[in-house]
Coordinates of N, CA, C and O in Angstrom, one line a residue:
X8 N -21.3 17.1 10.6 CA -20.2 17.0 9.6 C -19.3 15.8 10.0 O -18.8 15.1 9.1
X9 N -19.0 15.7 11.3 CA -18.1 14.7 11.7 C -18.7 13.3 11.5 O -18.0 12.3 11.1
X10 N -20.0 13.2 11.6 CA -20.7 11.9 11.3 C -20.5 11.5 9.9 O -20.2 10.3 9.6
X11 N -20.5 12.4 8.9 CA -20.3 12.1 7.5 C -18.9 11.6 7.3 O -18.7 10.6 6.5
X12 N -17.9 12.3 7.9 CA -16.6 11.8 7.7 C -16.3 10.4 8.4 O -15.6 9.6 7.9
X13 N -17.0 10.2 9.5 CA -16.9 8.9 10.2 C -17.4 7.8 9.3 O -16.9 6.8 9.2
X14 N -18.6 8.1 8.7 CA -19.2 7.1 7.8 C -18.3 6.8 6.6 O -18.2 5.7 6.2
X15 N -17.7 7.9 6.0 CA -16.8 7.7 4.9 C -15.6 6.9 5.3 O -15.2 6.0 4.6
X16 N -15.1 7.2 6.5 CA -13.9 6.5 7.0 C -14.3 5.0 7.2 O -13.5 4.1 6.8
X17 N -15.4 4.7 7.7 CA -15.9 3.3 8.0 C -16.0 2.6 6.6 O -15.6 1.5 6.5
X18 N -16.6 3.3 5.6 CA -16.7 2.7 4.3 C -15.4 2.3 3.7 O -15.2 1.3 3.1
X19 N -14.4 3.2 3.8 CA -13.1 3.0 3.3 C -12.4 1.8 4.0 O -11.9 0.9 3.4
X20 N -12.5 1.8 5.3 CA -11.9 0.7 6.1 C -12.5 -0.7 5.8 O -11.8 -1.6 5.6
X21 N -13.8 -0.7 5.7 CA -14.5 -2.0 5.5 C -14.3 -2.4 4.0 O -14.5 -3.6 3.7
X22 N -14.0 -1.5 3.1 CA -13.9 -1.9 1.7 C -12.5 -2.5 1.5 O -12.2 -3.2 0.5
X23 N -11.6 -2.3 2.4 CA -10.2 -2.8 2.2 C -10.1 -4.2 2.8 O -10.5 -4.5 3.9
X24 N -9.6 -5.1 2.0 CA -9.4 -6.5 2.3 C -7.9 -6.8 2.1 O -7.3 -6.3 1.2
X25 N -7.3 -7.8 2.9 CA -5.9 -8.1 2.6 C -5.7 -8.6 1.2 O -4.7 -8.3 0.6
X26 N -6.6 -9.4 0.7 CA -6.4 -9.9 -0.6 C -7.7 -9.6 -1.4 O -8.8 -9.7 -0.9
X27 N -7.5 -9.2 -2.6 CA -8.7 -8.8 -3.4 C -9.6 -10.1 -3.7 O -9.1 -11.1 -3.9
X28 N -10.9 -9.9 -3.7 CA -11.8 -11.0 -4.0 C -11.8 -11.3 -5.5 O -11.6 -10.4 -6.3
X29 N -11.9 -12.5 -5.8 CA -12.0 -12.9 -7.2 C -13.4 -12.4 -7.8 O -14.4 -12.5 -7.1
X30 N -13.3 -11.9 -9.0 CA -14.6 -11.3 -9.5 C -15.1 -12.3 -10.6 O -14.4 -13.0 -11.2
X31 N -16.4 -12.2 -10.8 CA -17.1 -13.1 -11.8 C -17.1 -12.2 -13.0 O -17.7 -11.2 -13.1
X32 N -16.5 -12.7 -14.1 CA -16.5 -11.9 -15.3 C -17.8 -11.8 -16.0 O -18.0 -11.0 -16.9
X33 N -18.8 -12.7 -15.6 CA -20.1 -12.6 -16.2 C -21.0 -11.6 -15.5 O -22.2 -11.4 -15.9
X34 N -20.6 -11.0 -14.4 CA -21.4 -10.1 -13.6 C -21.8 -8.9 -14.5 O -20.9 -8.4 -15.2
X35 N -23.0 -8.4 -14.3 CA -23.4 -7.3 -15.1 C -23.3 -6.0 -14.2 O -23.5 -6.1 -13.0
X36 N -22.8 -5.0 -14.8 CA -22.6 -3.7 -14.1 C -23.8 -2.8 -14.4 O -24.1 -2.5 -15.6
X37 N -24.5 -2.3 -13.4 CA -25.6 -1.5 -13.6 C -25.2 0.0 -13.5 O -24.5 0.4 -12.6
X38 N -25.5 0.8 -14.6 CA -25.1 2.2 -14.5 C -25.8 2.9 -13.5 O -27.0 2.6 -13.2
X39 N -25.1 3.9 -12.9 CA -25.7 4.7 -11.8 C -25.7 6.2 -12.3 O -24.8 6.7 -12.8
X40 N -26.8 6.8 -12.0 CA -27.0 8.2 -12.4 C -26.5 9.0 -11.2 O -27.0 8.9 -10.1
X41 N -25.6 10.0 -11.4 CA -25.1 10.8 -10.3 C -25.8 12.2 -10.5 O -25.7 12.8 -11.5
X42 N -26.5 12.6 -9.4 CA -27.1 13.9 -9.4 C -26.2 15.0 -8.8 O -25.5 14.7 -7.9
X43 N -26.3 16.2 -9.3 CA -25.4 17.3 -8.8 C -25.9 17.6 -7.4 O -27.1 17.6 -7.1
X44 N -24.9 18.0 -6.5 CA -25.2 18.3 -5.2 C -25.5 19.8 -5.1 O -24.9 20.6 -5.8
X45 N -26.4 20.2 -4.2 CA -26.6 21.6 -4.0 C -26.4 21.9 -2.6 O -27.0 21.3 -1.7
X46 N -25.4 22.8 -2.3 CA -25.1 23.1 -0.9 C -24.5 24.5 -0.9 O -24.0 25.0 -1.9
X47 N -24.5 25.0 0.3 CA -23.8 26.3 0.5 C -22.7 26.1 1.6 O -22.9 25.5 2.6
X48 N -21.6 26.6 1.2 CA -20.5 26.5 2.1 C -19.4 27.5 1.8 O -19.3 27.9 0.6
X49 N -18.6 27.8 2.7 CA -17.5 28.8 2.4 C -16.3 28.0 2.1 O -16.1 26.8 2.4
X50 N -15.4 28.7 1.4 CA -14.1 28.1 0.9 C -13.3 27.6 2.2 O -12.7 26.6 2.1
X51 N -13.3 28.4 3.2 CA -12.6 28.1 4.4 C -13.1 26.8 5.0 O -12.3 25.9 5.4
X52 N -14.4 26.6 5.1 CA -14.9 25.4 5.7 C -14.6 24.2 4.8 O -14.3 23.1 5.4
X53 N -14.6 24.3 3.5 CA -14.3 23.2 2.6 C -12.8 22.8 2.9 O -12.5 21.6 3.0
X54 N -11.9 23.7 2.9 CA -10.5 23.4 3.1 C -10.3 22.7 4.5 O -9.6 21.8 4.6
X55 N -10.9 23.2 5.5 CA -10.8 22.6 6.8 C -11.3 21.2 6.9 O -10.6 20.3 7.4
X56 N -12.4 21.0 6.3 CA -13.0 19.6 6.2 C -12.1 18.7 5.4 O -11.8 17.5 5.8
X57 N -11.6 19.2 4.3 CA -10.7 18.4 3.5 C -9.4 18.0 4.2 O -8.9 16.9 4.2
X58 N -8.8 19.0 4.9 CA -7.6 18.7 5.6 C -7.8 17.7 6.7 O -7.0 16.9 7.0
X59 N -9.0 17.8 7.4 CA -9.3 16.9 8.5 C -9.4 15.4 8.0 O -8.9 14.5 8.6
X60 N -10.1 15.2 6.8 CA -10.2 13.9 6.2 C -8.8 13.4 5.8 O -8.5 12.2 6.1
X61 N -8.0 14.2 5.2 CA -6.7 13.8 4.8 C -5.8 13.4 6.0 O -5.2 12.4 6.0
X62 N -5.9 14.2 7.1 CA -5.1 13.9 8.3 C -5.6 12.6 8.9 O -4.7 11.7 9.3
X63 N -6.9 12.3 9.0 CA -7.4 11.1 9.5 C -7.0 9.9 8.6 O -6.6 8.8 9.1
X64 N -7.0 10.1 7.3 CA -6.6 9.0 6.4 C -5.2 8.7 6.5 O -4.8 7.5 6.6
X65 N -4.3 9.7 6.6 CA -2.9 9.5 6.8 C -2.6 8.7 8.1 O -1.7 7.9 8.1
X66 N -3.3 9.1 9.2 CA -3.1 8.4 10.4 C -3.4 7.0 10.4 O -2.7 6.1 10.9
X67 N -4.5 6.6 9.6 CA -4.9 5.2 9.5 C -4.0 4.5 8.5 O -3.6 3.3 8.8
X68 N -3.5 5.1 7.5 CA -2.8 4.4 6.4 C -1.3 4.3 6.7 O -0.6 3.5 6.0
X69 N -0.8 5.0 7.6 CA 0.7 5.0 7.8 C 1.0 4.7 9.3 O 0.2 5.1 10.2
X70 N 2.1 4.0 9.5 CA 2.5 3.8 10.9 C 4.0 4.1 11.1 O 4.7 3.9 10.1
X71 N 4.3 4.6 12.2 CA 5.7 4.9 12.5 C 6.3 3.6 13.1 O 6.0 3.2 14.2
X72 N 7.3 3.0 12.3 CA 8.0 1.8 12.8 C 9.5 2.1 12.7 O 9.9 3.0 12.1
X73 N 10.2 1.2 13.4 CA 11.6 1.3 13.4 C 12.1 0.1 12.6 O 11.8 -1.1 12.9
X74 N 12.9 0.3 11.5 CA 13.4 -0.7 10.7 C 14.9 -0.9 11.0 O 15.7 0.0 11.0
X75 N 15.3 -2.2 11.2 CA 16.6 -2.5 11.4 C 17.2 -3.3 10.2 O 16.6 -4.3 9.7
X76 N 18.2 -2.8 9.6 CA 18.8 -3.3 8.4 C 20.2 -3.8 8.7 O 21.0 -3.1 9.3
X77 N 20.4 -5.1 8.3 CA 21.7 -5.7 8.5 C 22.8 -5.3 7.5 O 23.9 -5.1 7.8
X78 N 22.3 -5.1 6.2 CA 23.2 -4.7 5.1 C 22.4 -4.3 3.9 O 21.2 -4.6 3.9
X79 N 23.0 -3.6 3.0 CA 22.3 -3.2 1.8 C 23.2 -3.4 0.6 O 24.4 -3.6 0.8
X80 N 22.7 -3.5 -0.6 CA 23.4 -3.7 -1.8 C 22.5 -3.8 -3.0 O 21.3 -3.7 -2.9
X81 N 23.1 -4.1 -4.1 CA 22.4 -4.3 -5.3 C 22.3 -5.8 -5.8 O 21.5 -6.1 -6.6
X82 N 23.1 -6.6 -5.1 CA 23.2 -8.0 -5.5 C 22.3 -8.9 -4.6 O 22.6 -9.1 -3.4
X83 N 21.2 -9.4 -5.2 CA 20.3 -10.2 -4.4 C 21.0 -11.4 -3.9 O 20.8 -11.8 -2.7
X84 N 21.8 -12.1 -4.7 CA 22.4 -13.4 -4.2 C 23.4 -13.1 -3.1 O 23.5 -14.0 -2.2
X85 N 24.1 -12.1 -3.1 CA 25.1 -11.7 -2.0 C 24.3 -11.5 -0.7 O 24.7 -12.1 0.3
X86 N 23.3 -10.7 -0.8 CA 22.5 -10.4 0.4 C 21.7 -11.7 0.9 O 21.6 -11.9 2.1
X87 N 21.3 -12.5 0.0 CA 20.6 -13.7 0.3 C 21.6 -14.6 1.1 O 21.2 -15.2 2.1
X88 N 22.8 -14.7 0.7 CA 23.9 -15.5 1.4 C 24.1 -15.0 2.8 O 24.1 -15.7 3.8
X89 N 24.1 -13.6 2.9 CA 24.3 -13.0 4.3 C 23.1 -13.3 5.1 O 23.2 -13.4 6.3
X90 N 21.9 -13.3 4.5 CA 20.7 -13.6 5.3 C 20.7 -15.0 5.9 O 20.4 -15.2 7.0
X91 N 21.2 -16.0 5.1 CA 21.3 -17.3 5.6 C 22.4 -17.4 6.7 O 22.2 -18.2 7.6
X92 N 23.5 -16.7 6.5 CA 24.5 -16.6 7.6 C 24.0 -16.1 8.9 O 24.2 -16.7 10.0
X93 N 23.2 -15.0 8.8 CA 22.6 -14.4 10.0 C 21.6 -15.4 10.6 O 21.5 -15.5 11.9
X94 N 20.9 -16.1 9.8 CA 19.9 -17.1 10.2 C 20.6 -18.2 11.1 O 20.1 -18.5 12.2
X95 N 21.7 -18.6 10.6 CA 22.5 -19.7 11.3 C 23.2 -19.1 12.6 O 23.1 -19.7 13.6
X96 N 23.8 -18.0 12.5 CA 24.6 -17.5 13.6 C 23.8 -16.9 14.7 O 24.1 -17.0 15.9
X97 N 22.6 -16.2 14.4 CA 21.8 -15.6 15.4 C 20.5 -16.3 15.7 O 19.7 -15.9 16.5
X98 N 20.2 -17.4 14.9 CA 19.0 -18.1 15.0 C 17.7 -17.3 14.8 O 16.8 -17.3 15.6
X99 N 17.8 -16.4 13.8 CA 16.7 -15.6 13.5 C 16.0 -16.2 12.3 O 16.6 -16.6 11.3
X100 N 14.7 -16.3 12.4 CA 13.9 -16.9 11.3 C 13.8 -16.1 10.1 O 13.9 -14.8 10.1
X101 N 13.7 -16.7 8.9 CA 13.6 -16.0 7.6 C 12.2 -16.2 7.2 O 11.6 -17.2 7.2
X102 N 11.6 -15.1 6.7 CA 10.3 -15.1 6.1 C 10.4 -14.4 4.7 O 10.5 -13.1 4.7
X103 N 10.4 -15.1 3.6 CA 10.4 -14.5 2.3 C 9.1 -14.0 1.8 O 9.0 -13.4 0.8
X104 N 8.0 -14.4 2.5 CA 6.7 -14.0 2.1 C 6.4 -14.5 0.7 O 5.7 -13.9 -0.1
X105 N 6.9 -15.7 0.4 CA 6.8 -16.4 -0.9 C 7.5 -15.7 -2.1 O 7.2 -16.0 -3.2
X106 N 8.3 -14.7 -1.8 CA 9.0 -14.0 -2.8 C 10.3 -14.6 -3.1 O 11.0 -15.2 -2.2
X107 N 10.8 -14.4 -4.3 CA 12.1 -14.8 -4.7 C 12.6 -13.8 -5.7 O 12.0 -12.8 -6.0
X108 N 13.8 -14.1 -6.3 CA 14.4 -13.2 -7.3 C 14.0 -13.6 -8.7 O 14.3 -14.7 -9.1
X109 N 13.4 -12.7 -9.4 CA 13.1 -13.0 -10.8 C 14.1 -12.4 -11.7 O 14.2 -11.1 -11.8
X110 N 15.0 -13.2 -12.3 CA 16.2 -12.7 -13.0 C 15.7 -11.9 -14.3 O 16.2 -10.9 -14.6
X111 N 14.6 -12.4 -14.9 CA 14.1 -11.8 -16.1 C 13.6 -10.4 -15.8 O 13.9 -9.4 -16.6
X112 N 12.9 -10.2 -14.8 CA 12.4 -8.9 -14.4 C 13.4 -8.1 -13.5 O 13.1 -6.9 -13.3
X113 N 14.4 -8.7 -13.1 CA 15.4 -8.0 -12.2 C 14.6 -7.5 -11.0 O 14.7 -6.3 -10.7
X114 N 13.9 -8.4 -10.3 CA 12.9 -7.9 -9.3 C 12.7 -9.0 -8.2 O 12.6 -10.2 -8.6
X115 N 12.7 -8.6 -7.0 CA 12.2 -9.5 -5.9 C 10.7 -9.5 -6.1 O 10.0 -8.5 -6.0
X116 N 10.2 -10.7 -6.3 CA 8.8 -10.8 -6.7 C 8.1 -12.1 -6.3 O 8.8 -13.1 -6.0
X117 N 6.8 -12.1 -6.2 CA 6.0 -13.3 -6.0 C 6.1 -14.0 -7.3 O 6.3 -13.5 -8.4
X118 N 5.8 -15.3 -7.2 CA 5.8 -16.1 -8.5 C 4.7 -15.6 -9.5 O 3.7 -15.1 -9.0
X119 N 5.0 -15.8 -10.7 CA 4.0 -15.3 -11.7 C 2.7 -16.0 -11.6 O 1.6 -15.5 -12.0
X120 N 2.7 -17.3 -11.1 CA 1.4 -18.0 -10.9 C 0.9 -18.0 -9.5 O 0.2 -18.9 -9.1
X121 N 1.2 -16.9 -8.8 CA 0.8 -16.8 -7.4 C -0.7 -16.7 -7.3 O -1.4 -16.2 -8.2
X122 N -1.3 -17.2 -6.2 CA -2.8 -17.2 -6.0 C -3.4 -15.8 -6.1 O -4.5 -15.7 -6.7
X123 N -2.8 -14.8 -5.5 CA -3.3 -13.5 -5.6 C -2.9 -12.8 -6.9 O -1.7 -12.4 -7.1
X124 N -3.8 -12.9 -7.8 CA -3.5 -12.4 -9.2 C -3.0 -10.9 -9.3 O -2.3 -10.6 -10.2
X125 N -3.5 -10.1 -8.3 CA -3.1 -8.7 -8.3 C -1.6 -8.5 -8.1 O -1.0 -7.6 -8.7
X126 N -1.0 -9.3 -7.3 CA 0.4 -9.2 -7.0 C 1.3 -10.3 -7.6 O 2.5 -10.2 -7.4
X127 N 0.8 -11.2 -8.3 CA 1.5 -12.3 -8.9 C 2.6 -11.6 -9.9 O 2.3 -10.8 -10.7
X128 N 3.8 -12.1 -9.7 CA 4.9 -11.6 -10.5 C 5.4 -10.2 -10.1 O 6.3 -9.7 -10.8
X129 N 5.0 -9.6 -9.0 CA 5.4 -8.3 -8.6 C 5.9 -8.3 -7.2 O 5.7 -9.3 -6.4
X130 N 6.6 -7.3 -6.8 CA 7.1 -7.1 -5.5 C 6.0 -6.7 -4.5 O 5.2 -5.8 -4.8
X131 N 5.9 -7.3 -3.4 CA 5.0 -6.9 -2.3 C 5.8 -6.7 -1.1 O 6.4 -7.7 -0.6
X132 N 5.8 -5.5 -0.5 CA 6.7 -5.2 0.6 C 6.2 -5.8 2.0 O 5.0 -5.9 2.2
X133 N 7.2 -6.0 2.8 CA 6.8 -6.3 4.2 C 6.4 -5.0 4.9 O 7.0 -4.0 4.8
X134 N 5.2 -5.0 5.5 CA 4.6 -3.8 6.0 C 4.2 -3.8 7.4 O 3.6 -2.9 7.9
X135 N 4.4 -4.9 8.1 CA 4.0 -5.0 9.5 C 5.1 -5.3 10.4 O 6.2 -5.7 10.0
X136 N 4.9 -5.1 11.7 CA 5.9 -5.4 12.7 C 6.2 -6.9 12.6 O 5.3 -7.7 12.6
X137 N 7.5 -7.2 12.6 CA 8.0 -8.5 12.4 C 9.4 -8.7 12.9 O 10.2 -7.7 12.8
X138 N 9.7 -9.9 13.4 CA 11.1 -10.2 13.8 C 11.7 -11.3 13.0 O 12.0 -12.3 13.5
X139 N 11.6 -11.0 11.6 CA 12.1 -12.0 10.7 C 13.2 -11.3 9.8 O 13.1 -10.1 9.6
X140 N 14.0 -12.2 9.2 CA 14.9 -11.7 8.2 C 14.2 -11.7 6.8 O 13.5 -12.7 6.6
X141 N 14.4 -10.7 6.0 CA 13.9 -10.7 4.7 C 14.6 -9.7 3.8 O 15.4 -8.9 4.3
X142 N 14.5 -9.9 2.5 CA 15.1 -9.0 1.6 C 14.0 -8.1 1.0 O 13.0 -8.6 0.5
X143 N 14.2 -6.8 1.1 CA 13.2 -5.8 0.8 C 13.9 -4.7 0.0 O 15.1 -4.5 0.0
X144 N 13.1 -3.9 -0.8 CA 13.7 -2.7 -1.4 C 13.7 -1.6 -0.4 O 12.6 -1.3 0.2
X145 N 14.8 -1.0 -0.2 CA 15.0 0.0 0.9 C 14.1 1.2 0.7 O 13.7 1.8 1.6
X146 N 13.9 1.6 -0.6 CA 13.0 2.8 -0.8 C 11.6 2.6 -0.4 O 10.9 3.6 -0.4
X147 N 11.2 1.4 0.0 CA 9.8 1.2 0.6 C 9.8 1.8 2.0 O 8.7 2.2 2.5
X148 N 10.9 2.0 2.6 CA 11.0 2.5 4.0 C 11.7 3.8 4.1 O 11.5 4.5 5.1
X149 N 12.6 4.1 3.2 CA 13.5 5.2 3.3 C 13.3 5.9 1.9 O 13.9 5.5 0.9
X150 N 12.7 7.1 1.9 CA 12.3 7.7 0.6 C 13.6 8.2 -0.2 O 13.5 8.3 -1.4
X151 N 14.7 8.5 0.5 CA 15.9 9.0 -0.2 C 16.8 7.8 -0.7 O 17.8 8.1 -1.2
X152 N 16.4 6.6 -0.5 CA 17.2 5.4 -1.0 C 17.1 5.3 -2.5 O 16.0 5.6 -3.1
X153 N 18.2 4.9 -3.1 CA 18.2 4.7 -4.5 C 17.3 3.5 -4.9 O 17.2 2.5 -4.2
X154 N 16.6 3.6 -6.0 CA 15.7 2.6 -6.5 C 16.5 1.3 -6.8 O 17.7 1.4 -7.2
X155 N 15.9 0.2 -6.5 CA 16.5 -1.2 -6.6 C 17.6 -1.5 -5.6 O 18.3 -2.5 -5.7
X156 N 17.8 -0.6 -4.6 CA 18.8 -0.9 -3.5 C 18.0 -1.9 -2.6 O 16.9 -1.7 -2.1
X157 N 18.7 -3.1 -2.4 CA 18.1 -4.1 -1.6 C 18.6 -4.0 -0.2 O 19.8 -3.8 0.0
X158 N 17.7 -4.2 0.8 CA 18.0 -4.2 2.2 C 17.8 -5.5 2.8 O 16.8 -6.2 2.6
X159 N 18.8 -6.0 3.5 CA 18.6 -7.2 4.3 C 18.0 -6.8 5.6 O 18.7 -6.2 6.5
X160 N 16.7 -6.9 5.7 CA 16.0 -6.4 6.9 C 16.1 -7.4 8.0 O 15.8 -8.5 7.8
X161 N 16.5 -6.9 9.2 CA 16.6 -7.7 10.4 C 15.3 -7.8 11.1 O 14.9 -8.8 11.7
X162 N 14.5 -6.7 10.9 CA 13.1 -6.7 11.5 C 12.5 -5.3 11.5 O 13.2 -4.4 11.2
X163 N 11.2 -5.3 11.7 CA 10.5 -4.1 11.8 C 9.8 -4.0 13.2 O 9.1 -5.0 13.6
X164 N 10.0 -2.9 13.9 CA 9.6 -2.9 15.3 C 8.8 -1.7 15.6 O 8.9 -0.6 15.0
X165 N 7.9 -1.8 16.6 CA 7.1 -0.7 17.0 C 7.8 0.4 17.8 O 7.5 1.6 17.8
X166 N 8.8 -0.1 18.6 CA 9.5 0.9 19.5 C 11.0 1.0 19.2 O 11.6 0.0 18.6
X167 N 11.5 2.1 19.5 CA 13.0 2.3 19.3 C 13.8 1.3 20.2 O 14.8 0.8 19.7
X168 N 13.3 1.1 21.3 CA 14.0 0.2 22.3 C 14.1 -1.2 21.7 O 15.2 -1.8 21.7
X169 N 13.1 -1.7 21.1 CA 13.1 -3.0 20.4 C 14.1 -3.0 19.3 O 14.8 -4.0 19.1
X170 N 14.0 -2.0 18.5 CA 14.9 -1.9 17.3 C 16.4 -1.8 17.8 O 17.3 -2.5 17.2
X171 N 16.7 -1.0 18.8 CA 18.0 -0.9 19.4 C 18.5 -2.3 19.9 O 19.7 -2.7 19.7
X172 N 17.6 -3.0 20.5 CA 18.0 -4.4 21.1 C 18.3 -5.3 19.9 O 19.3 -6.1 20.0
X173 N 17.5 -5.3 18.8 CA 17.8 -6.1 17.7 C 19.1 -5.8 17.0 O 19.9 -6.6 16.6
X174 N 19.4 -4.5 16.9 CA 20.6 -4.0 16.3 C 21.8 -4.4 17.2 O 22.8 -4.9 16.7
X175 N 21.7 -4.3 18.5 CA 22.8 -4.7 19.4 C 23.0 -6.2 19.4 O 24.2 -6.6 19.5
X176 N 22.0 -7.0 19.2 CA 22.1 -8.4 19.1 C 23.0 -8.9 17.9 O 23.5 -10.0 17.9
X177 N 23.1 -8.0 16.9 CA 23.9 -8.4 15.7 C 25.3 -8.2 15.9 O 26.2 -8.5 15.1
X178 N 25.7 -7.6 17.1 CA 27.1 -7.4 17.3 C 27.7 -6.1 16.7 O 26.9 -5.2 16.3
X179 N 29.0 -6.1 16.5 CA 29.7 -4.9 16.0 C 29.7 -5.0 14.4 O 30.7 -5.1 13.8
X180 N 28.6 -4.8 13.8 CA 28.5 -4.8 12.4 C 28.6 -3.4 11.8 O 27.9 -2.5 12.2
X181 N 29.5 -3.2 10.9 CA 29.7 -1.9 10.3 C 28.6 -1.6 9.3 O 28.4 -0.4 9.0
X182 N 27.9 -2.6 8.8 CA 26.9 -2.3 7.8 C 25.5 -2.2 8.3 O 24.6 -1.8 7.6
X183 N 25.3 -2.6 9.6 CA 24.0 -2.6 10.2 C 23.6 -1.2 10.7 O 24.4 -0.4 11.2
X184 N 22.3 -0.8 10.6 CA 21.8 0.4 11.0 C 20.3 0.3 11.2 O 19.6 -0.6 10.8
X185 N 19.7 1.3 12.0 CA 18.3 1.3 12.1 C 17.8 2.7 11.9 O 18.5 3.7 12.0
X186 N 16.5 2.9 11.6 CA 15.9 4.2 11.4 C 14.4 4.1 11.6 O 13.8 3.1 11.5
X187 N 13.9 5.3 11.8 CA 12.4 5.4 12.0 C 11.8 5.6 10.6 O 12.3 6.4 9.8
X188 N 10.8 4.9 10.3 CA 10.2 4.9 8.9 C 8.7 5.1 9.1 O 8.1 4.6 10.0
X189 N 8.1 5.8 8.1 CA 6.7 6.0 8.0 C 6.3 4.9 7.0 O 6.5 5.0 5.8
X190 N 5.7 3.8 7.5 CA 5.4 2.6 6.7 C 3.9 2.7 6.3 O 3.0 2.8 7.2
X191 N 3.7 2.5 5.0 CA 2.3 2.4 4.5 C 1.7 1.1 4.9 O 2.2 0.0 4.6
X192 N 0.6 1.2 5.7 CA -0.1 -0.1 6.2 C -1.5 -0.1 5.7 O -2.3 -1.0 6.1
X193 N -1.9 0.8 4.8 CA -3.3 0.8 4.3 C -3.5 -0.2 3.2 O -2.6 -1.1 3.0
X194 N -4.6 -0.2 2.5 CA -4.9 -1.1 1.5 C -4.0 -0.9 0.3 O -3.7 0.2 -0.1
X195 N -3.6 -2.0 -0.3 CA -2.8 -2.0 -1.5 C -3.6 -2.7 -2.6 O -3.6 -3.9 -2.8
X196 N -4.4 -2.0 -3.4 CA -5.2 -2.5 -4.4 C -5.4 -1.6 -5.6 O -4.9 -0.5 -5.6

């Protein structure tokens, strides 16, 4: 039984790619006939197996990281100005991940003509450990945050010690804080 789950897990992992592949619109799709399965199993065994797969998937798709936020607000331009001030005063690099503010959509987004057509014109969150300044939607990291609240992220760290050091390096800021977040690191497609 474990072998079947391991094979399923390997299939899921290998099917995930950072960027989706371009598809050929002329490709023909061959229909597949699905035959019914015949098996004997108890309800208890089915639930246990299902829980096991879900638990393994959650472990793979989420990571516990520490997010350090310098400030929050609803005004992109105000927080962008603060981001450049922090960049100059603390010599912290900025990584926008090619995103900017789209006034029409009222959204931090990749350009509409971005190479990755799946995310072109949409928000794509920072999801990995990084020591860069960026503007993110706070609800990506904190489920109780209000939608469209923008966070000036100081960095995302693997350990609390690293996050505390980054927070301390910003000095006596009344708006800065850090928290432990369950960050989705699985495939986004």
